[in-house]
């Protein structure tokens, strides 16, 4: 495959070759004129994959390629776990009560006039038709799970996301302080960089084995959408260099990449 003067050789032996296909573009929107417009309800599809800027900035967030690449990063993490999507892996991890209450005050206040989170409020109350109906707390669990898994990277984005996200960050700080024991337990189990869950630990080990893989994952899952890696950044990354043909000579997959695939093949 040629890309900007380079050739990526992804040919594999027939006995081991697999074809990866992307599917289900039911809500995809490729129109360039939507770029930089405020986010809308159509941007919320699988709520568990909502990028953090949707949850931090609300309607102050703008549409762009960065949202898609957050989803790509979650898929990337899923592949390295060799198991289930993150929301199933963390199914028992839910937003603790104090953090949920503080986020609810921001996302779904009693007085909704002038709020920047009307979209989130609509999603939270999507199934509330009469008094006593339960709200949908998926978005609360989603943000909390991101903090548990990738929270170590969130600090870098606070200043960049600016004043528009200040209310959510204040809620997060206070909520995690009040629910510190719960957060410490959950992060100790599932945090990607230090968690002791065997699936997370195995993913961390695999990411370390393949040079540049952890940098690629962190780039795709940067909390700041402006700093998030593009698809071109991924292709230019260290992780992909083993697939690049040099000086026109077909070298195929680099030895380290082949070794990684062979080890994974034996594991599975």
PDB file of C-alpha atoms in Angstrom:
ATOM      1  CA  UNK A   1       0.000   0.000   0.000  1.00  0.00           C
ATOM      2  CA  UNK A   2       1.438   3.344  -1.049  1.00  0.00           C
ATOM      3  CA  UNK A   3       1.126   6.447   1.109  1.00  0.00           C
ATOM      4  CA  UNK A   4       2.992   9.724   0.528  1.00  0.00           C
ATOM      5  CA  UNK A   5       5.991   8.192  -1.179  1.00  0.00           C
ATOM      6  CA  UNK A   6       6.296   5.165   1.073  1.00  0.00           C
ATOM      7  CA  UNK A   7       5.165   1.588   0.602  1.00  0.00           C
ATOM      8  CA  UNK A   8       3.725  -0.468   3.431  1.00  0.00           C
ATOM      9  CA  UNK A   9       4.114  -4.201   2.893  1.00  0.00           C
ATOM     10  CA  UNK A  10       1.418  -6.055   4.819  1.00  0.00           C
ATOM     11  CA  UNK A  11       1.536  -9.312   2.904  1.00  0.00           C
ATOM     12  CA  UNK A  12       1.399 -12.380   5.123  1.00  0.00           C
ATOM     13  CA  UNK A  13       1.747 -16.073   4.448  1.00  0.00           C
ATOM     14  CA  UNK A  14      -1.476 -17.562   3.155  1.00  0.00           C
ATOM     15  CA  UNK A  15      -1.659 -19.997   6.046  1.00  0.00           C
ATOM     16  CA  UNK A  16      -1.670 -17.115   8.550  1.00  0.00           C
ATOM     17  CA  UNK A  17      -3.230 -14.308   6.555  1.00  0.00           C
ATOM     18  CA  UNK A  18      -6.329 -12.592   7.873  1.00  0.00           C
ATOM     19  CA  UNK A  19      -8.401  -9.772   6.435  1.00  0.00           C
ATOM     20  CA  UNK A  20      -9.542  -7.047   8.831  1.00  0.00           C
ATOM     21  CA  UNK A  21     -12.678  -5.222   7.755  1.00  0.00           C
ATOM     22  CA  UNK A  22     -14.323  -2.103   9.144  1.00  0.00           C
ATOM     23  CA  UNK A  23     -18.103  -2.134   9.066  1.00  0.00           C
ATOM     24  CA  UNK A  24     -21.288  -0.512  10.361  1.00  0.00           C
ATOM     25  CA  UNK A  25     -21.100   3.069   9.087  1.00  0.00           C
ATOM     26  CA  UNK A  26     -24.765   3.708   9.821  1.00  0.00           C
ATOM     27  CA  UNK A  27     -24.194   7.102  11.460  1.00  0.00           C
ATOM     28  CA  UNK A  28     -20.965   8.107   9.721  1.00  0.00           C
ATOM     29  CA  UNK A  29     -20.941  11.606   8.248  1.00  0.00           C
ATOM     30  CA  UNK A  30     -18.163  12.401   5.781  1.00  0.00           C
ATOM     31  CA  UNK A  31     -19.332  15.888   4.827  1.00  0.00           C
ATOM     32  CA  UNK A  32     -16.442  18.317   5.358  1.00  0.00           C
ATOM     33  CA  UNK A  33     -18.852  21.184   6.018  1.00  0.00           C
ATOM     34  CA  UNK A  34     -19.731  19.669   9.412  1.00  0.00           C
ATOM     35  CA  UNK A  35     -16.153  20.129  10.619  1.00  0.00           C
ATOM     36  CA  UNK A  36     -15.889  22.687  13.440  1.00  0.00           C
ATOM     37  CA  UNK A  37     -19.653  22.864  13.916  1.00  0.00           C
ATOM     38  CA  UNK A  38     -21.001  22.317  17.445  1.00  0.00           C
ATOM     39  CA  UNK A  39     -21.644  18.693  18.287  1.00  0.00           C
ATOM     40  CA  UNK A  40     -25.226  17.468  17.911  1.00  0.00           C
ATOM     41  CA  UNK A  41     -27.309  14.499  19.013  1.00  0.00           C
ATOM     42  CA  UNK A  42     -26.306  12.525  15.893  1.00  0.00           C
ATOM     43  CA  UNK A  43     -22.709  12.478  17.174  1.00  0.00           C
ATOM     44  CA  UNK A  44     -23.779  10.332  20.136  1.00  0.00           C
ATOM     45  CA  UNK A  45     -24.114   6.756  18.928  1.00  0.00           C
ATOM     46  CA  UNK A  46     -22.473   4.117  21.134  1.00  0.00           C
ATOM     47  CA  UNK A  47     -22.491   6.144  24.333  1.00  0.00           C
ATOM     48  CA  UNK A  48     -19.668   4.095  25.860  1.00  0.00           C
ATOM     49  CA  UNK A  49     -17.390   5.349  23.059  1.00  0.00           C
ATOM     50  CA  UNK A  50     -18.223   9.041  23.499  1.00  0.00           C
ATOM     51  CA  UNK A  51     -14.937  10.984  23.512  1.00  0.00           C
ATOM     52  CA  UNK A  52     -14.161  12.776  26.788  1.00  0.00           C
ATOM     53  CA  UNK A  53     -14.404  16.259  25.264  1.00  0.00           C
ATOM     54  CA  UNK A  54     -18.123  15.636  24.626  1.00  0.00           C
ATOM     55  CA  UNK A  55     -18.547  15.025  28.333  1.00  0.00           C
ATOM     56  CA  UNK A  56     -16.275  17.835  29.523  1.00  0.00           C
ATOM     57  CA  UNK A  57     -17.273  20.606  27.113  1.00  0.00           C
ATOM     58  CA  UNK A  58     -20.859  19.774  26.169  1.00  0.00           C
ATOM     59  CA  UNK A  59     -22.183  21.991  23.379  1.00  0.00           C
ATOM     60  CA  UNK A  60     -18.965  24.023  23.471  1.00  0.00           C
ATOM     61  CA  UNK A  61     -17.289  21.028  21.821  1.00  0.00           C
ATOM     62  CA  UNK A  62     -16.791  21.156  18.044  1.00  0.00           C
ATOM     63  CA  UNK A  63     -17.048  18.331  15.549  1.00  0.00           C
ATOM     64  CA  UNK A  64     -13.820  17.043  14.055  1.00  0.00           C
ATOM     65  CA  UNK A  65     -11.672  14.055  13.164  1.00  0.00           C
ATOM     66  CA  UNK A  66     -10.364  13.820  16.731  1.00  0.00           C
ATOM     67  CA  UNK A  67     -13.623  12.255  17.902  1.00  0.00           C
ATOM     68  CA  UNK A  68     -13.263   9.397  15.419  1.00  0.00           C
ATOM     69  CA  UNK A  69      -9.692   8.738  16.435  1.00  0.00           C
ATOM     70  CA  UNK A  70     -10.688   8.398  20.086  1.00  0.00           C
ATOM     71  CA  UNK A  71     -12.907   5.534  18.942  1.00  0.00           C
ATOM     72  CA  UNK A  72      -9.986   4.131  16.957  1.00  0.00           C
ATOM     73  CA  UNK A  73      -7.888   4.242  20.135  1.00  0.00           C
ATOM     74  CA  UNK A  74     -10.534   2.289  22.048  1.00  0.00           C
ATOM     75  CA  UNK A  75     -10.531  -0.334  19.264  1.00  0.00           C
ATOM     76  CA  UNK A  76      -6.725  -0.409  19.444  1.00  0.00           C
ATOM     77  CA  UNK A  77      -6.876  -1.044  23.202  1.00  0.00           C
ATOM     78  CA  UNK A  78      -9.516  -3.741  22.647  1.00  0.00           C
ATOM     79  CA  UNK A  79      -7.226  -5.576  20.198  1.00  0.00           C
ATOM     80  CA  UNK A  80      -4.321  -5.557  22.634  1.00  0.00           C
ATOM     81  CA  UNK A  81      -6.447  -6.975  25.449  1.00  0.00           C
ATOM     82  CA  UNK A  82      -7.285  -9.928  23.209  1.00  0.00           C
ATOM     83  CA  UNK A  83     -10.532 -10.012  25.113  1.00  0.00           C
ATOM     84  CA  UNK A  84     -13.637  -7.833  25.262  1.00  0.00           C
ATOM     85  CA  UNK A  85     -14.321  -4.104  24.740  1.00  0.00           C
ATOM     86  CA  UNK A  86     -13.308  -1.901  27.667  1.00  0.00           C
ATOM     87  CA  UNK A  87     -16.914  -1.309  28.825  1.00  0.00           C
ATOM     88  CA  UNK A  88     -17.410  -5.060  29.236  1.00  0.00           C
ATOM     89  CA  UNK A  89     -14.039  -5.463  30.907  1.00  0.00           C
ATOM     90  CA  UNK A  90     -15.056  -2.753  33.406  1.00  0.00           C
ATOM     91  CA  UNK A  91     -18.720  -3.747  33.541  1.00  0.00           C
ATOM     92  CA  UNK A  92     -18.744  -3.855  37.359  1.00  0.00           C
ATOM     93  CA  UNK A  93     -16.999  -0.449  37.588  1.00  0.00           C
ATOM     94  CA  UNK A  94     -19.642   2.255  37.896  1.00  0.00           C
ATOM     95  CA  UNK A  95     -19.505   5.936  38.725  1.00  0.00           C
ATOM     96  CA  UNK A  96     -19.424   6.279  42.536  1.00  0.00           C
ATOM     97  CA  UNK A  97     -22.270   8.186  44.218  1.00  0.00           C
ATOM     98  CA  UNK A  98     -20.581  11.478  45.102  1.00  0.00           C
ATOM     99  CA  UNK A  99     -19.032  11.933  41.671  1.00  0.00           C
ATOM    100  CA  UNK A 100     -22.323  11.013  40.007  1.00  0.00           C
ATOM    101  CA  UNK A 101     -24.208  13.566  42.108  1.00  0.00           C
ATOM    102  CA  UNK A 102     -21.713  16.345  41.316  1.00  0.00           C
ATOM    103  CA  UNK A 103     -21.684  15.537  37.590  1.00  0.00           C
ATOM    104  CA  UNK A 104     -25.475  15.421  37.572  1.00  0.00           C
ATOM    105  CA  UNK A 105     -25.535  18.962  38.988  1.00  0.00           C
ATOM    106  CA  UNK A 106     -23.540  20.058  35.915  1.00  0.00           C
ATOM    107  CA  UNK A 107     -25.006  17.851  33.191  1.00  0.00           C
ATOM    108  CA  UNK A 108     -28.627  17.698  34.288  1.00  0.00           C
ATOM    109  CA  UNK A 109     -29.400  20.648  36.611  1.00  0.00           C
ATOM    110  CA  UNK A 110     -32.887  21.385  37.822  1.00  0.00           C
ATOM    111  CA  UNK A 111     -32.693  24.778  36.115  1.00  0.00           C
ATOM    112  CA  UNK A 112     -31.735  23.985  32.523  1.00  0.00           C
ATOM    113  CA  UNK A 113     -31.808  27.570  31.246  1.00  0.00           C
ATOM    114  CA  UNK A 114     -28.471  28.594  29.770  1.00  0.00           C
ATOM    115  CA  UNK A 115     -26.882  25.170  30.236  1.00  0.00           C
ATOM    116  CA  UNK A 116     -24.123  23.987  27.881  1.00  0.00           C
ATOM    117  CA  UNK A 117     -25.082  20.376  28.470  1.00  0.00           C
ATOM    118  CA  UNK A 118     -28.602  20.138  27.046  1.00  0.00           C
ATOM    119  CA  UNK A 119     -27.573  17.222  24.822  1.00  0.00           C
ATOM    120  CA  UNK A 120     -26.234  15.234  27.758  1.00  0.00           C
ATOM    121  CA  UNK A 121     -29.331  16.073  29.782  1.00  0.00           C
ATOM    122  CA  UNK A 122     -31.547  14.760  26.967  1.00  0.00           C
ATOM    123  CA  UNK A 123     -29.592  11.502  26.830  1.00  0.00           C
ATOM    124  CA  UNK A 124     -29.685  11.090  30.600  1.00  0.00           C
ATOM    125  CA  UNK A 125     -33.461  11.550  30.614  1.00  0.00           C
ATOM    126  CA  UNK A 126     -34.195   9.685  27.389  1.00  0.00           C
ATOM    127  CA  UNK A 127     -36.245   7.003  29.187  1.00  0.00           C
ATOM    128  CA  UNK A 128     -37.786   9.234  31.838  1.00  0.00           C
ATOM    129  CA  UNK A 129     -41.457   9.719  31.025  1.00  0.00           C
ATOM    130  CA  UNK A 130     -42.976  10.081  34.450  1.00  0.00           C
ATOM    131  CA  UNK A 131     -41.970  10.448  38.060  1.00  0.00           C
ATOM    132  CA  UNK A 132     -40.165   7.354  39.283  1.00  0.00           C
ATOM    133  CA  UNK A 133     -38.565   6.420  35.951  1.00  0.00           C
ATOM    134  CA  UNK A 134     -34.813   5.906  36.247  1.00  0.00           C
ATOM    135  CA  UNK A 135     -32.321   8.112  34.479  1.00  0.00           C
ATOM    136  CA  UNK A 136     -29.663   6.639  32.178  1.00  0.00           C
ATOM    137  CA  UNK A 137     -26.275   6.848  33.874  1.00  0.00           C
ATOM    138  CA  UNK A 138     -24.187   5.334  31.038  1.00  0.00           C
ATOM    139  CA  UNK A 139     -22.355   8.621  30.392  1.00  0.00           C
ATOM    140  CA  UNK A 140     -21.474   8.932  34.072  1.00  0.00           C
ATOM    141  CA  UNK A 141     -20.019   5.425  34.052  1.00  0.00           C
ATOM    142  CA  UNK A 142     -18.227   6.156  30.772  1.00  0.00           C
ATOM    143  CA  UNK A 143     -16.359   9.210  32.075  1.00  0.00           C
ATOM    144  CA  UNK A 144     -15.495   7.431  35.301  1.00  0.00           C
ATOM    145  CA  UNK A 145     -14.169   4.386  33.449  1.00  0.00           C
ATOM    146  CA  UNK A 146     -12.006   6.649  31.274  1.00  0.00           C
ATOM    147  CA  UNK A 147     -10.606   8.202  34.458  1.00  0.00           C
ATOM    148  CA  UNK A 148      -9.906   4.756  35.887  1.00  0.00           C
ATOM    149  CA  UNK A 149      -8.258   3.386  32.727  1.00  0.00           C
ATOM    150  CA  UNK A 150      -6.565   6.449  31.245  1.00  0.00           C
ATOM    151  CA  UNK A 151      -6.846   9.098  33.967  1.00  0.00           C
ATOM    152  CA  UNK A 152      -3.092   9.458  34.281  1.00  0.00           C
ATOM    153  CA  UNK A 153      -3.150  11.202  30.901  1.00  0.00           C
ATOM    154  CA  UNK A 154      -6.076  13.527  31.643  1.00  0.00           C
ATOM    155  CA  UNK A 155      -4.055  16.118  33.569  1.00  0.00           C
ATOM    156  CA  UNK A 156      -2.342  17.235  30.365  1.00  0.00           C
ATOM    157  CA  UNK A 157      -5.645  18.346  28.854  1.00  0.00           C
ATOM    158  CA  UNK A 158      -7.112  20.503  31.611  1.00  0.00           C
ATOM    159  CA  UNK A 159      -5.560  23.808  30.620  1.00  0.00           C
ATOM    160  CA  UNK A 160      -6.070  23.124  26.923  1.00  0.00           C
ATOM    161  CA  UNK A 161      -9.789  22.394  27.328  1.00  0.00           C
ATOM    162  CA  UNK A 162      -9.975  25.744  29.104  1.00  0.00           C
ATOM    163  CA  UNK A 163     -12.692  27.447  31.073  1.00  0.00           C
ATOM    164  CA  UNK A 164     -15.484  25.720  29.157  1.00  0.00           C
ATOM    165  CA  UNK A 165     -14.653  22.466  30.936  1.00  0.00           C
ATOM    166  CA  UNK A 166     -13.887  23.941  34.337  1.00  0.00           C
ATOM    167  CA  UNK A 167     -17.196  22.985  35.963  1.00  0.00           C
ATOM    168  CA  UNK A 168     -16.826  19.329  34.998  1.00  0.00           C
ATOM    169  CA  UNK A 169     -13.211  19.185  36.155  1.00  0.00           C
ATOM    170  CA  UNK A 170     -14.182  20.736  39.504  1.00  0.00           C
ATOM    171  CA  UNK A 171     -16.873  18.079  39.875  1.00  0.00           C
ATOM    172  CA  UNK A 172     -14.341  15.367  39.002  1.00  0.00           C
ATOM    173  CA  UNK A 173     -11.787  16.663  41.507  1.00  0.00           C
ATOM    174  CA  UNK A 174     -14.304  16.915  44.338  1.00  0.00           C
ATOM    175  CA  UNK A 175     -16.032  13.647  43.465  1.00  0.00           C
ATOM    176  CA  UNK A 176     -12.804  11.664  43.347  1.00  0.00           C
ATOM    177  CA  UNK A 177     -11.758  13.240  46.647  1.00  0.00           C
ATOM    178  CA  UNK A 178     -14.997  12.172  48.313  1.00  0.00           C
ATOM    179  CA  UNK A 179     -14.929   8.751  46.628  1.00  0.00           C
ATOM    180  CA  UNK A 180     -11.161   8.335  46.925  1.00  0.00           C
ATOM    181  CA  UNK A 181     -11.272   4.817  48.386  1.00  0.00           C
ATOM    182  CA  UNK A 182     -13.456   3.534  45.559  1.00  0.00           C
ATOM    183  CA  UNK A 183     -11.346   5.229  42.901  1.00  0.00           C
ATOM    184  CA  UNK A 184      -8.088   3.913  44.400  1.00  0.00           C
ATOM    185  CA  UNK A 185      -9.499   0.377  44.368  1.00  0.00           C
ATOM    186  CA  UNK A 186     -10.790   0.623  40.783  1.00  0.00           C
ATOM    187  CA  UNK A 187      -7.631   2.285  39.431  1.00  0.00           C
ATOM    188  CA  UNK A 188      -5.459  -0.201  41.292  1.00  0.00           C
ATOM    189  CA  UNK A 189      -7.253  -2.945  39.416  1.00  0.00           C
ATOM    190  CA  UNK A 190      -7.837  -1.477  35.967  1.00  0.00           C
ATOM    191  CA  UNK A 191      -5.519   1.507  35.343  1.00  0.00           C
ATOM    192  CA  UNK A 192      -3.673   0.695  32.125  1.00  0.00           C
ATOM    193  CA  UNK A 193      -0.262   1.793  33.370  1.00  0.00           C
ATOM    194  CA  UNK A 194      -0.372   0.113  36.808  1.00  0.00           C
ATOM    195  CA  UNK A 195      -3.538  -1.993  37.212  1.00  0.00           C
ATOM    196  CA  UNK A 196      -3.242  -5.591  38.406  1.00  0.00           C
ATOM    197  CA  UNK A 197      -6.199  -7.036  36.494  1.00  0.00           C
ATOM    198  CA  UNK A 198      -4.742  -9.893  34.465  1.00  0.00           C
ATOM    199  CA  UNK A 199      -6.320  -8.753  31.176  1.00  0.00           C
ATOM    200  CA  UNK A 200      -5.088  -5.175  31.614  1.00  0.00           C
ATOM    201  CA  UNK A 201      -1.653  -6.415  32.672  1.00  0.00           C
ATOM    202  CA  UNK A 202      -1.463  -8.674  29.614  1.00  0.00           C
ATOM    203  CA  UNK A 203      -2.425  -5.763  27.338  1.00  0.00           C
ATOM    204  CA  UNK A 204       0.254  -3.596  28.967  1.00  0.00           C
ATOM    205  CA  UNK A 205       2.812  -6.346  28.369  1.00  0.00           C
ATOM    206  CA  UNK A 206       1.833  -6.707  24.717  1.00  0.00           C
ATOM    207  CA  UNK A 207       1.979  -2.945  24.203  1.00  0.00           C
ATOM    208  CA  UNK A 208       5.486  -2.914  25.681  1.00  0.00           C
ATOM    209  CA  UNK A 209       6.635  -5.788  23.449  1.00  0.00           C
ATOM    210  CA  UNK A 210       5.791  -3.967  20.217  1.00  0.00           C
ATOM    211  CA  UNK A 211       7.993  -0.888  19.925  1.00  0.00           C
ATOM    212  CA  UNK A 212       6.004   2.320  19.725  1.00  0.00           C
ATOM    213  CA  UNK A 213       2.637   0.680  20.455  1.00  0.00           C
ATOM    214  CA  UNK A 214       2.085   2.362  23.823  1.00  0.00           C
ATOM    215  CA  UNK A 215       2.972   5.762  22.336  1.00  0.00           C
ATOM    216  CA  UNK A 216       0.466   5.122  19.566  1.00  0.00           C
ATOM    217  CA  UNK A 217      -2.267   4.202  22.035  1.00  0.00           C
ATOM    218  CA  UNK A 218      -1.575   7.268  24.175  1.00  0.00           C
ATOM    219  CA  UNK A 219      -1.612   9.438  21.056  1.00  0.00           C
ATOM    220  CA  UNK A 220      -5.003   8.150  19.947  1.00  0.00           C
ATOM    221  CA  UNK A 221      -6.401   8.423  23.484  1.00  0.00           C
ATOM    222  CA  UNK A 222      -5.084  11.898  24.247  1.00  0.00           C
ATOM    223  CA  UNK A 223      -7.795  13.718  26.186  1.00  0.00           C
ATOM    224  CA  UNK A 224      -7.189  16.916  24.223  1.00  0.00           C
ATOM    225  CA  UNK A 225      -8.745  16.394  20.747  1.00  0.00           C
ATOM    226  CA  UNK A 226      -6.363  18.934  19.197  1.00  0.00           C
ATOM    227  CA  UNK A 227      -3.371  16.913  20.431  1.00  0.00           C
ATOM    228  CA  UNK A 228      -4.891  13.553  19.518  1.00  0.00           C
ATOM    229  CA  UNK A 229      -3.044  11.596  16.851  1.00  0.00           C
ATOM    230  CA  UNK A 230      -4.358  11.536  13.310  1.00  0.00           C
ATOM    231  CA  UNK A 231      -4.397   8.455  11.105  1.00  0.00           C
ATOM    232  CA  UNK A 232      -1.307   9.870   9.404  1.00  0.00           C
ATOM    233  CA  UNK A 233       0.437  10.126  12.772  1.00  0.00           C
ATOM    234  CA  UNK A 234      -0.241   6.433  13.289  1.00  0.00           C
ATOM    235  CA  UNK A 235       1.186   5.548   9.872  1.00  0.00           C
ATOM    236  CA  UNK A 236       4.268   7.648  10.607  1.00  0.00           C
ATOM    237  CA  UNK A 237       4.752   6.136  14.050  1.00  0.00           C
ATOM    238  CA  UNK A 238       7.597   3.924  15.195  1.00  0.00           C
ATOM    239  CA  UNK A 239       5.150   1.043  15.533  1.00  0.00           C
ATOM    240  CA  UNK A 240       4.482   1.047  11.774  1.00  0.00           C
ATOM    241  CA  UNK A 241       8.065   1.371  10.569  1.00  0.00           C
ATOM    242  CA  UNK A 242       8.552  -2.381  10.460  1.00  0.00           C
ATOM    243  CA  UNK A 243       6.042  -2.489   7.600  1.00  0.00           C
ATOM    244  CA  UNK A 244       7.774   0.151   5.453  1.00  0.00           C
ATOM    245  CA  UNK A 245       9.818  -0.990   2.468  1.00  0.00           C
ATOM    246  CA  UNK A 246      13.180   0.753   2.318  1.00  0.00           C
ATOM    247  CA  UNK A 247      15.081   1.694  -0.840  1.00  0.00           C
ATOM    248  CA  UNK A 248      12.471   0.019  -3.003  1.00  0.00           C
ATOM    249  CA  UNK A 249      13.371  -3.438  -1.732  1.00  0.00           C
ATOM    250  CA  UNK A 250      10.439  -5.433  -0.412  1.00  0.00           C
ATOM    251  CA  UNK A 251      11.375  -6.356   3.139  1.00  0.00           C
ATOM    252  CA  UNK A 252       7.925  -7.336   4.328  1.00  0.00           C
ATOM    253  CA  UNK A 253       7.171  -7.266   7.992  1.00  0.00           C
ATOM    254  CA  UNK A 254      10.110  -6.511  10.278  1.00  0.00           C
ATOM    255  CA  UNK A 255      11.476  -9.320  12.410  1.00  0.00           C
ATOM    256  CA  UNK A 256      10.219  -7.750  15.625  1.00  0.00           C
ATOM    257  CA  UNK A 257       6.719  -7.383  14.234  1.00  0.00           C
ATOM    258  CA  UNK A 258       6.734 -10.964  12.961  1.00  0.00           C
ATOM    259  CA  UNK A 259       7.989 -12.199  16.312  1.00  0.00           C
ATOM    260  CA  UNK A 260       5.187 -10.341  18.044  1.00  0.00           C
ATOM    261  CA  UNK A 261       2.579 -11.916  15.742  1.00  0.00           C
ATOM    262  CA  UNK A 262       4.076 -15.386  16.220  1.00  0.00           C
ATOM    263  CA  UNK A 263       3.996 -15.045  19.994  1.00  0.00           C
ATOM    264  CA  UNK A 264       0.377 -13.841  19.880  1.00  0.00           C
ATOM    265  CA  UNK A 265      -0.518 -16.704  17.543  1.00  0.00           C
ATOM    266  CA  UNK A 266       0.891 -19.205  20.039  1.00  0.00           C
ATOM    267  CA  UNK A 267      -0.977 -17.538  22.905  1.00  0.00           C
ATOM    268  CA  UNK A 268      -4.308 -17.759  21.118  1.00  0.00           C
TER     269      UNK A 268
END
